Each structure stands twice: as C-alpha cells, then as structure tokens.
mmCIF file of C-alpha atoms in Angstrom:
data_model
loop_
_atom_site.group_PDB
_atom_site.id
_atom_site.type_symbol
_atom_site.label_atom_id
_atom_site.label_comp_id
_atom_site.label_asym_id
_atom_site.label_seq_id
_atom_site.Cartn_x
_atom_site.Cartn_y
_atom_site.Cartn_z
ATOM 1 C CA GLN A 294 358.976 -125.168 74.218
ATOM 2 C CA VAL A 295 359.315 -128.043 76.627
ATOM 3 C CA GLN A 296 363.320 -129.554 76.964
ATOM 4 C CA LEU A 297 364.161 -132.957 78.483
ATOM 5 C CA THR A 298 367.415 -133.175 78.718
ATOM 6 C CA GLU A 299 369.271 -136.162 80.292
ATOM 7 C CA SER A 300 373.092 -135.909 81.793
ATOM 8 C CA GLY A 301 375.719 -138.673 83.129
ATOM 9 C CA GLY A 302 374.963 -141.781 80.913
ATOM 10 C CA GLY A 303 378.362 -143.663 79.811
ATOM 11 C CA SER A 304 380.183 -146.598 79.946
ATOM 12 C CA VAL A 305 380.650 -148.965 83.388
ATOM 13 C CA GLU A 306 382.450 -152.413 84.383
ATOM 14 C CA THR A 307 380.175 -154.964 86.525
ATOM 15 C CA GLY A 308 379.191 -153.944 89.625
ATOM 16 C CA GLY A 309 379.990 -150.401 88.803
ATOM 17 C CA SER A 310 377.792 -147.165 89.680
ATOM 18 C CA LEU A 311 376.468 -143.890 87.187
ATOM 19 C CA THR A 312 373.871 -141.094 88.728
ATOM 20 C CA LEU A 313 371.968 -140.370 86.095
ATOM 21 C CA SER A 314 370.182 -136.471 85.427
ATOM 22 C CA CYS A 315 367.280 -135.303 83.762
ATOM 23 C CA THR A 316 367.064 -131.246 83.303
ATOM 24 C CA ALA A 317 364.096 -129.413 82.443
ATOM 25 C CA SER A 318 363.149 -126.299 80.911
ATOM 26 C CA GLY A 319 359.688 -125.500 79.915
ATOM 27 C CA LEU A 320 357.456 -126.891 81.916
ATOM 28 C CA GLN A 321 356.575 -126.116 85.612
ATOM 29 C CA PHE A 322 358.691 -128.367 87.013
ATOM 30 C CA ASP A 323 357.181 -129.580 90.219
ATOM 31 C CA ASP A 324 353.658 -129.780 88.650
ATOM 32 C CA TYR A 325 354.998 -133.445 86.871
ATOM 33 C CA ALA A 326 355.813 -136.920 88.057
ATOM 34 C CA MET A 327 358.987 -138.015 86.403
ATOM 35 C CA GLY A 328 359.444 -141.131 85.435
ATOM 36 C CA TRP A 329 363.016 -142.931 83.674
ATOM 37 C CA PHE A 330 362.663 -145.951 81.086
ATOM 38 C CA ARG A 331 365.337 -147.423 79.190
ATOM 39 C CA GLN A 332 365.376 -149.245 76.249
ATOM 40 C CA ALA A 333 367.857 -151.805 75.253
ATOM 41 C CA PRO A 334 368.458 -152.954 71.411
ATOM 42 C CA GLY A 335 365.998 -154.959 70.093
ATOM 43 C CA LYS A 336 363.782 -154.796 72.937
ATOM 44 C CA GLU A 337 360.562 -152.850 74.139
ATOM 45 C CA ARG A 338 360.948 -149.637 75.799
ATOM 46 C CA GLU A 339 360.557 -150.075 79.871
ATOM 47 C CA GLY A 340 359.471 -148.204 82.359
ATOM 48 C CA ILE A 341 362.523 -148.280 85.450
ATOM 49 C CA SER A 342 361.008 -145.793 87.908
ATOM 50 C CA CYS A 343 358.091 -143.218 88.548
ATOM 51 C CA ILE A 344 358.199 -140.193 90.987
ATOM 52 C CA THR A 345 355.504 -138.127 92.026
ATOM 53 C CA ASP A 346 355.491 -134.381 91.696
ATOM 54 C CA GLY A 347 356.582 -133.543 95.148
ATOM 55 C CA GLY A 348 358.918 -136.587 95.190
ATOM 56 C CA GLY A 349 357.167 -138.281 97.928
ATOM 57 C CA THR A 350 356.246 -141.061 96.364
ATOM 58 C CA THR A 351 358.080 -143.312 94.092
ATOM 59 C CA TYR A 352 357.755 -146.266 92.763
ATOM 60 C CA TYR A 353 360.389 -149.029 91.121
ATOM 61 C CA ALA A 354 359.987 -151.520 88.751
ATOM 62 C CA ASP A 355 360.524 -155.148 91.101
ATOM 63 C CA SER A 356 363.689 -155.871 88.598
ATOM 64 C CA MET A 357 365.530 -152.585 89.558
ATOM 65 C CA LYS A 358 364.707 -152.372 93.037
ATOM 66 C CA GLY A 359 367.523 -151.898 95.475
ATOM 67 C CA ARG A 360 369.478 -151.048 92.879
ATOM 68 C CA PHE A 361 368.040 -148.015 91.733
ATOM 69 C CA THR A 362 367.178 -145.135 92.963
ATOM 70 C CA VAL A 363 365.517 -141.928 91.799
ATOM 71 C CA SER A 364 364.895 -139.033 93.228
ATOM 72 C CA ARG A 365 364.355 -135.031 92.240
ATOM 73 C CA ASP A 366 365.582 -131.440 92.759
ATOM 74 C CA ASN A 367 362.291 -128.919 91.665
ATOM 75 C CA ALA A 368 363.730 -126.182 92.788
ATOM 76 C CA LYS A 369 366.521 -127.579 89.791
ATOM 77 C CA ASN A 370 364.408 -128.568 87.833
ATOM 78 C CA THR A 371 366.347 -132.289 88.035
ATOM 79 C CA LEU A 372 365.398 -135.340 87.868
ATOM 80 C CA TYR A 373 367.834 -138.361 88.789
ATOM 81 C CA LEU A 374 368.660 -142.131 88.960
ATOM 82 C CA GLN A 375 371.447 -143.290 90.961
ATOM 83 C CA MET A 376 371.937 -146.664 89.960
ATOM 84 C CA SER A 377 374.153 -149.391 91.566
ATOM 85 C CA SER A 378 375.043 -153.173 91.331
ATOM 86 C CA LEU A 379 374.581 -152.494 87.351
ATOM 87 C CA LYS A 380 374.885 -155.788 84.562
ATOM 88 C CA PRO A 381 375.411 -156.008 81.483
ATOM 89 C CA GLU A 382 371.739 -156.633 80.835
ATOM 90 C CA ASP A 383 370.945 -152.125 81.632
ATOM 91 C CA THR A 384 373.020 -151.982 78.920
ATOM 92 C CA ALA A 385 370.012 -149.575 77.024
ATOM 93 C CA ILE A 386 369.406 -145.963 76.446
ATOM 94 C CA TYR A 387 368.122 -144.552 79.476
ATOM 95 C CA TYR A 388 365.346 -142.013 79.000
ATOM 96 C CA CYS A 389 363.302 -139.316 81.082
ATOM 97 C CA ALA A 390 359.650 -138.429 80.836
ATOM 98 C CA ALA A 391 357.094 -136.590 82.855
ATOM 99 C CA ARG A 392 353.059 -136.960 82.788
ATOM 100 C CA GLY A 393 350.252 -135.622 84.790
ATOM 101 C CA PRO A 394 351.212 -135.105 88.758
ATOM 102 C CA TYR A 395 350.258 -138.561 89.656
ATOM 103 C CA CYS A 396 352.773 -141.538 88.957
ATOM 104 C CA SER A 397 349.494 -143.871 89.381
ATOM 105 C CA GLY A 398 349.259 -147.696 89.443
ATOM 106 C CA HIS A 399 350.119 -147.588 85.778
ATOM 107 C CA TRP A 400 353.410 -145.615 85.432
ATOM 108 C CA SER A 401 355.164 -147.594 84.007
ATOM 109 C CA ASP A 402 353.127 -147.475 80.607
ATOM 110 C CA ALA A 403 355.187 -145.239 78.381
ATOM 111 C CA GLU A 404 351.840 -143.943 76.525
ATOM 112 C CA ASP A 405 351.474 -142.073 79.828
ATOM 113 C CA TYR A 406 353.394 -139.504 79.408
ATOM 114 C CA LYS A 407 353.122 -136.428 77.683
ATOM 115 C CA TYR A 408 356.918 -135.148 77.290
ATOM 116 C CA TRP A 409 360.295 -136.596 76.492
ATOM 117 C CA GLY A 410 364.315 -136.557 76.518
ATOM 118 C CA GLN A 411 366.523 -137.366 73.368
ATOM 119 C CA GLY A 412 368.274 -140.299 75.434
ATOM 120 C CA THR A 413 371.126 -140.841 77.024
ATOM 121 C CA GLN A 414 373.601 -144.467 76.746
ATOM 122 C CA VAL A 415 374.229 -146.528 79.393
ATOM 123 C CA THR A 416 376.927 -149.159 78.564
ATOM 124 C CA VAL A 417 377.510 -151.882 80.840
ATOM 125 C CA SER A 418 380.247 -154.043 80.451
ATOM 126 C CA SER A 419 380.881 -157.745 81.436
#
C-alpha cells in the first residue's frame, strides 16, 4: 500500500519560513517524480513544484520561484519543500504527490499524479 505522509506544516507570521516533508512508503520512491500542490479555501488545487525521479530537474510555478525550493533525499524516501518569505496568501493545505519519473511540461496538472498524501495545513498570519 502506497502512503505519502506530509509533515512540517503549522502557523507562522508573514515573512517567516517553514520546511515541509513528505515521506513515502510502499513504492520505489526513486522511480517517481514528485510534486507539491496546495489548496486554499474556496480555490482550486494549485501546482507549486515538481522534481524528477533523480532530483536533477525541478520546476516551479512562477509565483513561487525564488521563495520555495523543492528537494528530495531518495535514500530517505523523503521529499522536501523549503518555503521562505511566506505571505498570508500562502495559507493553504499543502499536498505531495507522485507521478511517473518525469515532470514534463504539464507537471502542474493534478490528474497526472498517481498517488497523493493527506495534506498538511500551513497558515500565515499578517
């Protein structure tokens, strides 16, 4: 059974930082590209970033470039998202997801991801 478990969410003030983790089990982690998504109340799920199976290539949504950094440790079956300069509009539930080995040009399409975590809440206060 595949499980993706996010952790590291919480409440921070504007300008603060958080690092999210996503630990995978039940799959060959280094066979999968991994993505981060978020969903704010009343909004659609939004793609944040994708990292290829070996970690050599990363993709970001334009609005997150420079503030968010995705990385992975395949030896630990863990995906990370470092977030800095957080804003109230970053408040959302953050999800990790797994897809085939490549991110591709449509990496932010949620329907292309096979496995999903349950999400972790991030709240940024002004």
